[in-house]
Amino acid sequence: MYSEKVMDHFMNPRNQGEIPDADGVGEVGNPSCGDIMRIFIKVKDNIITDVKFQTFGCGAAIASSSMATELIKGKTLEEAWEMSNKAVVEALEGLPPVKVHCSVLAEDGIHQAINDYRIKQGLSPWEEKAGHAHGHDDESGE
Amino acid sequence: MASEKTVYMDHSATTATDPEVVQAMLPWYSQSYGNPSSIYRLAGISRVAIDEARAKVATAIGAKPDEIFFTSGGTESDNWALIGTAFSHKGKGNHIITTAIEHHAILHTCEYLKKQGFDITYLPVDEYGQVRMEDLKAAITDRTILVSVMFANNEIGTIEPVSEIGKLCREQGILFHTDAVQAIGNVPINVATMNIDLLSLSGHKFYGPKGTGALYIRKGIRIDSFLHGGAQEKRKRAGTENVPGIVGLGAAIEKAVRDQDLKTSRIRDLRNRLLERILTEIPNCRLNGHKTERLPGNINICFEFIEGESLLLLLDHAGIAASTGSACSSGSLEPSHVLMAIGVPIEIAHGSLRLTLGIENTEDDINYVSEEIKKAVEKLRSISPLYADYLKKRS
Ligand SMILES: Cc1ncc(COP(=O)(O)O)c(C=O)c1O
Ligand code: FES
């Protein structure tokens, strides 16, 4: 059902855990199935220097969190904000169509963490793009 | 690397066909392949084989051979029982009573019947998954034509008070159907003493072949034909008989019922030991279903703070086949309707695991599976935000 890449990230999740003194924290719930993802970021000079996640969800959700955190580590906040769930799906070599929404959760979690950071810095939060792909009719990436 | 070992604990999904059953089926493919409806000798022996299988199925449930009709499995038997009686009794009324925890073969058939103008009542169940007699009594009206309550539930293993329901329905002159797909070979069944009018069974759940089943229809019950065509199955279910499958079904049910006491006491014993180990060694988990009125091989347990599909993936990696009622693994993203009906909160239903043991499981399997579950649950909890919160709250 899942690609080897998904299984690899599921079996050996990267960046799992918590950053106690995080600069930004995002927590999102999956509207489809009720699962929860939490993203912690550490920011220095506009760069995400560290990122960790906690996920209560399916294999695809855990693998997506792992991959998404890998993709934004070392990136600028702008670059991390631009990372879409599609990029996560591609990096995972595809997700079954019913599981694309789990990768959307990772994108949303990162956006929340970045905005939490911005608010704590006294900056205004960034707006979600109109037409933000909420995944369901997206290609599966396969 | 994925494990070389395999431990199958999903016997409620299906079972391996018993090699003896396969042997019994083989001659009916290429050697004795005659169509039972033809008149030459090659056909005659197929007819005899079907009659013998029919007698075996009848004996297994305390019926008479002419009350057994072969079908393609549990789903067809359920569809036929409901649709066939609904339409043939609609002169009397249009009300059908079933339960909230039936298999989709019943529930989706009821949705279809609702579109055809029938009224359906879905009885609730108690926290253990049992129907309450007072709810059933209260639901019956003078338009009620059929009550359909499963013998044993496929997810939580709860056994329903079938005898009581049968007695009540007989007194009230209402037809009683039971989906006994999970019960055959696990629970003693007698359609006569239990006042059952219609009963569905399926071969692949008791080490018989897939795509085989039967519907018991008590003599004298009016029911519409289901498949229209030739004169097979007394014109009630047309189509050239699946002779090898029917022979296999007969061989499997004979063996399942003959060995039932021995087999179920051994499986129940293994199940109890596995359950005991899980409940004592893993914190924050709870058993779903009934403590005693339960299928011998069934465990259904919820582990807090984790999700079931990811648990199944880790177990699969260790070579263990099991199942879950989690929304994430359902395709529809809906949690199990059975766990919802017994009042399990959605987030806890997420962490449900069903293990269903069968004849080939061993003592070693119990040790291996309990260790692997423990490891998998720990691993997933270490990733879970809910578990992190729980630990913080505790400290
Ligand atoms: C309770 C119950 N009813 C009906 C069915 C359907 O049986 P079959 O797979 O033979 O169509 C099943 C099997 O999944 C079942 O567990
Ligand atoms: S988190 Fe529920 S389906 Fe992926």
XYZ file of C-alpha atoms and ligand atoms in Angstrom:
557
model
C 0.000 0.000 0.000
C 2.821 2.437 0.866
C 6.021 3.195 -1.069
C 9.375 2.118 0.323
C 10.142 5.734 1.097
C 6.988 6.061 3.192
C 7.802 2.853 5.033
C 11.350 4.046 5.660
C 10.162 7.336 7.177
C 7.435 5.551 9.105
C 9.747 2.894 10.539
C 12.592 5.344 11.223
C 11.021 8.739 11.719
C 13.450 11.668 11.482
C 13.134 14.600 13.895
C 10.670 12.928 16.188
C 10.321 14.540 19.607
C 9.841 17.861 21.264
C 11.855 21.106 21.517
C 11.157 22.353 25.039
C 12.311 25.912 24.302
C 10.890 26.067 20.781
C 10.560 29.466 19.094
C 7.378 28.400 17.359
C 4.869 25.576 17.901
C 2.093 24.517 15.551
C -0.651 22.088 16.448
C -3.201 20.944 13.901
C -5.967 18.386 13.866
C -6.963 16.405 10.827
C -10.530 17.341 9.945
C -11.022 14.076 8.044
C -10.107 11.513 10.654
C -9.363 13.450 13.845
C -5.619 12.962 14.099
C -3.155 15.425 15.608
C 0.247 16.752 14.585
C 2.492 19.075 16.547
C 5.519 20.855 15.026
C 8.267 22.605 17.020
C 10.754 24.972 15.354
C 13.908 26.702 16.448
C 14.721 29.831 14.401
C 17.968 31.786 14.120
C 18.599 34.605 11.631
C 15.402 33.700 9.787
C 16.628 30.100 9.328
C 14.942 27.023 10.779
C 17.886 25.567 12.657
C 15.977 22.744 14.300
C 12.576 21.147 13.937
C 10.795 18.304 15.687
C 7.372 16.719 15.518
C 4.876 14.648 17.455
C 2.123 12.874 15.555
C -0.942 10.895 16.570
C -2.009 9.398 13.291
C -1.633 6.816 10.584
C 1.528 5.626 8.847
C 1.163 8.275 6.153
C 0.790 11.021 8.766
C 3.917 9.916 10.614
C 5.926 9.564 7.402
C 4.666 12.966 6.162
C 5.707 14.678 9.397
C 9.103 13.052 9.197
C 9.620 14.035 5.566
C 8.211 17.552 5.956
C 10.508 18.302 8.869
C 13.463 17.025 6.835
C 12.490 19.280 3.951
C 12.318 22.498 5.987
C 15.331 21.980 8.213
C 17.998 24.602 7.398
C 15.598 26.533 5.162
C 14.540 30.149 5.532
C 11.100 30.804 6.948
C 9.949 31.965 3.499
C 11.182 28.752 1.879
C 9.583 26.623 4.597
C 6.303 28.493 4.180
C 6.339 27.758 0.454
C 6.821 24.017 0.938
C 3.516 22.451 -0.108
C 2.035 19.099 0.815
C 2.646 18.176 -2.812
C 6.383 18.469 -2.271
C 6.044 16.148 0.725
C 4.062 13.623 -1.315
C 6.616 13.756 -4.107
C 9.529 13.325 -1.732
C 7.721 10.299 -0.274
C 7.386 8.832 -3.777
C 3.633 9.077 -3.602
C 0.806 8.445 -1.153
C -2.431 6.544 -1.799
C -5.172 9.068 -2.723
C -7.058 8.514 0.549
C -3.882 9.459 2.422
C -3.053 12.755 0.728
C -4.933 14.639 3.444
C -2.361 13.391 5.969
C 0.379 15.282 4.111
C -1.777 18.417 4.176
C -1.661 18.149 7.946
C 2.136 18.453 7.832
C 1.978 21.568 5.669
C -0.629 23.137 7.964
C 1.393 22.261 11.061
C 4.470 23.976 9.650
C 2.467 27.067 8.719
C 1.091 27.261 12.228
C 4.525 26.877 13.770
C 5.907 29.660 11.560
C 3.035 31.986 12.396
C 3.341 31.183 16.083
C 6.970 32.260 15.788
C 6.003 35.433 13.921
C 3.370 36.375 16.482
C 5.820 35.813 19.319
C 8.232 38.114 17.482
C 5.545 40.797 17.261
C 5.089 40.264 13.513
C 1.807 39.778 11.748
C 1.040 36.206 10.748
C 1.277 35.252 7.102
C -1.953 34.510 5.291
C -2.707 31.114 3.817
C -2.776 31.403 0.054
C -6.206 31.439 -1.525
C -6.982 28.101 -3.124
C -4.577 26.432 -0.707
C -4.671 22.831 -1.822
C -6.503 20.865 0.810
C -5.464 17.811 -0.839
C -8.419 15.549 -1.481
C -8.694 16.067 -5.213
C -4.948 16.474 -5.563
C -3.003 13.958 -7.515
C -1.634 11.211 -5.366
C 1.826 11.881 -6.747
C 2.033 8.352 -8.103
C 14.178 -5.869 7.239
C 10.681 -7.192 7.570
C 10.325 -10.294 9.706
C 10.498 -13.774 8.188
C 8.125 -15.021 10.831
C 4.402 -14.855 10.199
C 1.736 -15.110 12.821
C -1.796 -14.974 11.522
C -4.238 -13.485 14.017
C -6.987 -12.333 11.694
C -9.219 -15.403 11.600
C -12.372 -13.291 11.692
C -11.351 -11.849 8.321
C -10.805 -15.261 6.810
C -9.119 -18.597 7.487
C -6.765 -20.834 5.560
C -8.674 -23.588 3.812
C -8.040 -26.841 5.679
C -5.854 -29.162 3.509
C -8.339 -32.006 4.129
C -11.081 -29.774 2.782
C -9.006 -28.974 -0.286
C -8.467 -32.701 -0.839
C -12.191 -33.306 -0.637
C -12.803 -30.594 -3.234
C -10.191 -31.574 -5.804
C -11.965 -34.496 -7.500
C -14.911 -32.229 -8.298
C -12.934 -30.013 -10.656
C -11.392 -32.122 -13.431
C -12.559 -35.650 -12.679
C -16.178 -35.470 -11.618
C -17.121 -32.261 -13.290
C -20.651 -33.130 -14.405
C -23.369 -30.528 -14.178
C -25.697 -31.723 -11.397
C -28.719 -30.865 -13.526
C -27.794 -33.283 -16.326
C -29.067 -36.844 -16.439
C -26.013 -39.052 -17.107
C -24.018 -40.799 -14.407
C -21.218 -38.187 -14.335
C -23.858 -35.652 -13.338
C -25.597 -37.955 -10.895
C -22.568 -38.227 -8.665
C -22.348 -34.417 -8.477
C -25.960 -34.391 -7.345
C -25.198 -36.943 -4.655
C -22.188 -34.919 -3.509
C -24.362 -31.824 -3.138
C -26.977 -33.751 -1.191
C -24.311 -35.066 1.156
C -22.933 -31.589 1.734
C -26.447 -30.282 2.351
C -26.994 -32.954 4.988
C -23.722 -32.010 6.694
C -24.639 -28.330 6.851
C -28.098 -29.210 8.146
C -26.714 -31.484 10.865
C -24.235 -28.809 11.984
C -27.023 -26.361 12.858
C -29.845 -28.729 13.779
C -31.832 -28.184 10.579
C -33.264 -30.524 7.948
C -31.439 -30.876 4.623
C -34.283 -29.347 2.621
C -33.966 -26.195 4.698
C -30.413 -25.495 3.456
C -29.807 -23.384 0.348
C -26.298 -22.913 -1.000
C -25.103 -19.396 -1.830
C -21.882 -17.607 -2.726
C -21.177 -16.647 0.889
C -22.233 -14.627 3.888
C -22.970 -11.464 1.957
C -25.348 -13.154 -0.447
C -27.091 -15.057 2.346
C -27.637 -11.812 4.288
C -28.905 -9.979 1.196
C -31.253 -12.790 0.302
C -32.596 -13.260 3.834
C -33.501 -9.589 4.157
C -34.604 -8.712 0.635
C -36.334 -12.028 0.015
C -38.451 -11.901 3.168
C -39.059 -8.137 3.046
C -40.671 -8.309 -0.379
C -42.594 -11.515 0.202
C -44.072 -10.256 3.490
C -44.747 -6.660 2.573
C -48.451 -7.404 2.533
C -48.227 -7.778 6.304
C -46.025 -4.763 6.998
C -42.924 -2.846 6.044
C -40.993 -2.651 9.298
C -37.665 -4.392 9.880
C -35.671 -4.378 13.105
C -31.921 -4.890 13.169
C -29.009 -3.598 15.254
C -26.445 -0.833 15.020
C -23.562 -3.320 15.079
C -24.403 -5.594 12.149
C -21.972 -6.341 9.339
C -22.257 -4.066 6.318
C -23.830 -6.967 4.424
C -26.872 -6.343 6.649
C -26.604 -2.585 7.174
C -26.174 -1.680 3.525
C -28.958 -4.066 2.531
C -31.190 -2.275 5.037
C -30.263 1.067 3.458
C -31.318 -0.376 0.122
C -34.602 -1.620 1.586
C -35.249 1.789 3.100
C -35.036 3.262 -0.402
C -37.602 0.665 -1.451
C -40.020 1.981 1.164
C -39.275 -0.200 4.192
C -38.845 1.281 7.665
C -35.752 0.138 9.504
C -35.118 0.326 13.240
C -31.496 -0.007 14.349
C -31.460 -1.225 17.939
C -28.743 0.243 20.137
C -26.545 -2.114 22.161
C -25.203 -1.892 25.696
C -21.568 -1.053 26.484
C -20.604 -4.702 25.910
C -22.308 -4.871 22.548
C -25.433 -6.806 23.527
C -28.954 -6.022 22.428
C -31.349 -5.380 25.335
C -34.566 -7.363 25.203
C -36.605 -4.391 26.435
C -35.362 -2.310 23.481
C -36.377 -5.055 21.085
C -39.808 -5.425 22.705
C -40.363 -1.679 22.533
C -39.393 -1.537 18.860
C -41.873 -4.180 17.683
C -45.022 -2.838 16.043
C -47.900 -4.566 14.278
C -46.108 -3.786 11.000
C -42.875 -5.552 11.987
C -42.149 -8.423 9.627
C -38.536 -9.302 10.363
C -35.941 -9.081 13.110
C -32.305 -9.575 12.100
C -29.714 -9.777 14.883
C -26.270 -11.236 14.370
C -25.267 -14.308 16.360
C -21.809 -12.957 17.183
C -20.164 -9.701 16.215
C -17.190 -9.798 13.884
C -15.292 -6.918 15.490
C -15.730 -7.228 19.247
C -16.803 -10.884 19.336
C -19.868 -10.267 21.497
C -22.430 -13.074 21.410
C -26.030 -11.884 21.255
C -28.930 -13.337 23.280
C -30.149 -15.261 20.234
C -32.312 -17.800 22.074
C -34.251 -15.103 23.888
C -34.716 -13.101 20.705
C -35.847 -16.211 18.838
C -38.372 -17.055 21.516
C -39.816 -13.545 21.548
C -40.085 -13.373 17.759
C -41.758 -16.766 17.532
C -44.315 -15.737 20.173
C -45.033 -12.536 18.249
C -45.210 -14.251 14.871
C -42.283 -12.240 13.492
C -39.541 -13.767 11.353
C -36.115 -13.982 12.973
C -32.927 -13.991 10.898
C -29.446 -14.283 12.370
C -26.108 -13.665 10.670
C -24.112 -16.545 12.155
C -21.091 -16.063 9.892
C -18.734 -15.587 12.852
C -20.445 -18.051 15.151
C -20.256 -21.325 13.213
C -17.625 -23.623 14.689
C -17.278 -21.368 17.718
C -20.627 -21.479 19.469
C -23.192 -24.294 19.691
C -26.079 -23.532 17.352
C -29.426 -25.239 17.011
C -31.944 -23.477 14.802
C -34.833 -25.571 16.135
C -34.350 -25.005 19.852
C -33.255 -21.396 19.304
C -36.339 -20.577 17.202
C -34.290 -19.266 14.291
C -36.179 -18.852 11.010
C -33.281 -17.849 8.776
C -29.530 -18.163 9.318
C -26.559 -17.028 7.215
C -23.224 -18.818 7.174
C -20.016 -18.517 5.185
C -17.439 -21.231 4.432
C -14.225 -19.241 4.581
C -14.682 -18.303 8.233
C -14.367 -21.931 9.395
C -11.478 -23.237 7.267
C -13.665 -23.812 4.228
C -13.383 -22.304 0.754
C -14.032 -18.634 -0.017
C -17.097 -17.760 -2.048
C -19.220 -20.496 -0.471
C -22.054 -20.183 1.992
C -25.580 -21.129 2.803
C -28.861 -19.702 3.958
C -30.993 -21.812 6.257
C -34.676 -21.145 5.602
C -37.060 -22.843 8.002
C -39.548 -25.027 6.256
C -42.730 -23.154 5.422
C -41.180 -19.661 5.503
C -42.209 -17.606 2.522
C -39.264 -15.959 0.754
C -38.762 -14.607 -2.754
C -36.236 -16.236 -5.049
C -32.981 -14.340 -5.158
C -31.311 -15.312 -8.408
C -33.690 -16.018 -11.255
C -32.842 -18.603 -13.876
C -32.604 -22.395 -13.783
C -34.280 -24.760 -11.372
C -31.372 -25.135 -8.953
C -31.902 -24.917 -5.193
C -35.633 -25.539 -5.599
C -35.871 -22.620 -8.015
C -34.976 -20.245 -5.223
C -31.356 -19.616 -6.124
C -30.619 -20.300 -9.764
C -27.217 -20.963 -11.300
C -25.113 -24.077 -11.863
C -23.944 -25.200 -8.458
C -20.384 -24.581 -7.308
C -19.923 -28.315 -6.739
C -16.309 -28.265 -5.449
C -17.153 -25.296 -3.224
C -20.282 -26.932 -1.852
C -18.383 -30.155 -1.145
C -15.703 -28.086 0.592
C -18.302 -26.216 2.631
C -19.809 -29.521 3.742
C -16.435 -31.012 4.685
C -15.410 -27.857 6.549
C -18.589 -27.444 8.578
C -18.633 -31.127 9.525
C -15.106 -30.857 10.863
C -15.677 -27.444 12.486
C -18.622 -28.690 14.495
C -17.158 -32.125 15.272
C -14.000 -30.604 16.789
C -15.711 -27.566 18.210
C -15.360 -28.177 21.959
C -11.732 -29.206 21.832
C -10.741 -26.517 19.411
C -12.564 -23.675 21.120
C -11.322 -24.538 24.597
C -7.739 -24.557 23.344
C -8.180 -21.281 21.473
C -10.014 -19.657 24.362
C -7.175 -20.623 26.658
C -4.545 -19.101 24.357
C -6.690 -16.009 23.879
C -7.080 -15.531 27.624
C -3.355 -15.775 28.145
C -2.589 -13.286 25.391
C -5.237 -10.897 26.690
C -3.949 -11.196 30.228
C -0.409 -10.383 29.122
C -1.470 -7.346 27.128
C -3.680 -5.964 29.885
C -1.046 -6.421 32.585
C 2.047 -5.439 30.619
C 0.784 -2.444 28.669
C -0.652 0.504 30.589
C -3.624 2.545 29.370
C -5.452 -0.036 27.370
C -8.913 -1.513 27.663
C -10.870 -4.447 26.340
C -13.863 -3.813 24.089
C -16.797 -6.180 24.132
C -18.098 -8.686 26.652
C -15.915 -10.493 29.174
C -17.586 -13.889 28.908
C -20.234 -13.762 26.147
C -17.504 -13.576 23.561
C -16.143 -15.569 20.631
C -13.295 -17.771 21.907
C -10.613 -16.349 19.615
C -11.509 -12.664 19.778
C -9.529 -9.858 21.392
C -10.496 -6.265 20.698
C -8.525 -3.768 22.659
C -7.894 -0.023 22.557
C -4.490 1.435 23.285
C -4.755 5.058 24.310
C -2.738 7.802 22.594
C -1.962 5.870 19.395
C -3.586 5.127 16.067
C -4.443 1.639 14.839
C -3.273 1.694 11.241
C 0.236 2.636 12.267
C 0.089 -0.131 14.869
C -0.930 -2.638 12.172
C 1.983 -1.518 9.991
C 4.482 -2.111 12.780
C 2.941 -5.497 13.551
C 2.956 -6.406 9.867
C 6.633 -5.565 9.803
C 7.042 -8.133 12.577
C 5.046 -10.631 10.505
C 1.831 -10.351 12.505
C -1.512 -10.076 10.683
C -4.236 -8.272 12.649
C -6.931 -5.655 12.116
C -8.200 -2.308 13.480
C -11.353 -0.219 13.718
C -9.460 3.054 13.321
C -10.906 5.763 11.063
C -7.522 6.076 9.356
C -7.675 2.576 7.945
C -11.314 2.489 6.898
C -11.151 4.114 3.478
C -14.213 6.174 4.394
C -12.205 7.719 7.283
C -15.067 6.812 9.609
C -14.276 4.976 12.832
C -15.785 1.527 13.374
C -19.572 1.728 13.730
C -19.375 -1.086 16.267
C -16.966 0.747 18.571
C -19.119 3.875 18.225
C -22.238 1.869 19.120
C -20.695 0.580 22.363
C -19.746 4.146 23.286
C -15.984 4.139 22.763
C -14.851 7.786 22.326
C -13.584 8.488 18.791
C -9.977 9.196 19.762
C -9.810 5.979 21.756
C -11.441 3.973 18.961
C -8.517 5.206 16.892
C -6.182 2.970 18.846
C -8.185 -0.227 18.453
C -6.608 -3.544 17.617
C -8.459 -6.758 16.787
C -6.639 -10.055 17.166
C -8.619 -13.145 16.222
C -6.960 -16.448 17.030
C -7.483 -19.728 15.254
C -6.460 -23.347 15.202
C -2.890 -22.875 14.025
C -1.876 -20.396 16.742
C 0.512 -21.665 19.401
C 1.883 -20.819 22.811
C 4.953 -19.370 21.074
C 2.720 -17.048 19.076
C 1.284 -15.674 22.312
C 4.707 -14.782 23.642
C 5.898 -13.332 20.355
C 2.766 -11.309 19.664
C 2.524 -9.856 23.157
C 6.184 -8.762 23.007
C 5.782 -7.211 19.573
C 2.607 -5.376 20.535
C 4.337 -3.978 23.574
C 7.260 -2.728 21.487
C 5.003 -1.255 18.811
C 2.753 0.538 21.292
C 5.793 1.996 23.082
C 7.278 3.170 19.817
C 4.086 4.884 18.668
C 3.506 6.431 22.061
C 6.988 7.921 21.951
C 5.880 9.813 18.809
C 2.425 10.764 20.092
C 1.597 14.325 21.236
C -1.260 12.907 23.335
C 1.103 10.628 25.212
C 3.527 13.513 25.790
C 0.671 15.544 27.283
C -0.399 12.619 29.402
C 3.109 12.176 30.831
C 3.348 15.893 31.592
C 0.013 15.902 33.347
C 1.071 12.953 35.456
C 4.400 14.367 36.593
C -20.723 -11.061 10.513
C -20.421 -11.183 9.056
N -21.414 -11.195 8.154
C -21.187 -11.321 6.844
C -19.904 -11.420 6.339
C -19.701 -11.541 4.862
O -19.378 -12.838 4.514
P -18.685 -13.196 3.102
O -17.296 -12.683 3.196
O -18.747 -14.668 3.009
O -19.479 -12.522 2.040
C -18.834 -11.415 7.240
C -17.443 -11.522 6.751
O -16.687 -10.581 6.690
C -19.088 -11.280 8.625
O -18.106 -11.244 9.518
S -3.874 10.514 9.998
Fe -5.830 9.562 9.782
S -5.727 8.837 7.774
Fe -3.739 9.630 8.041
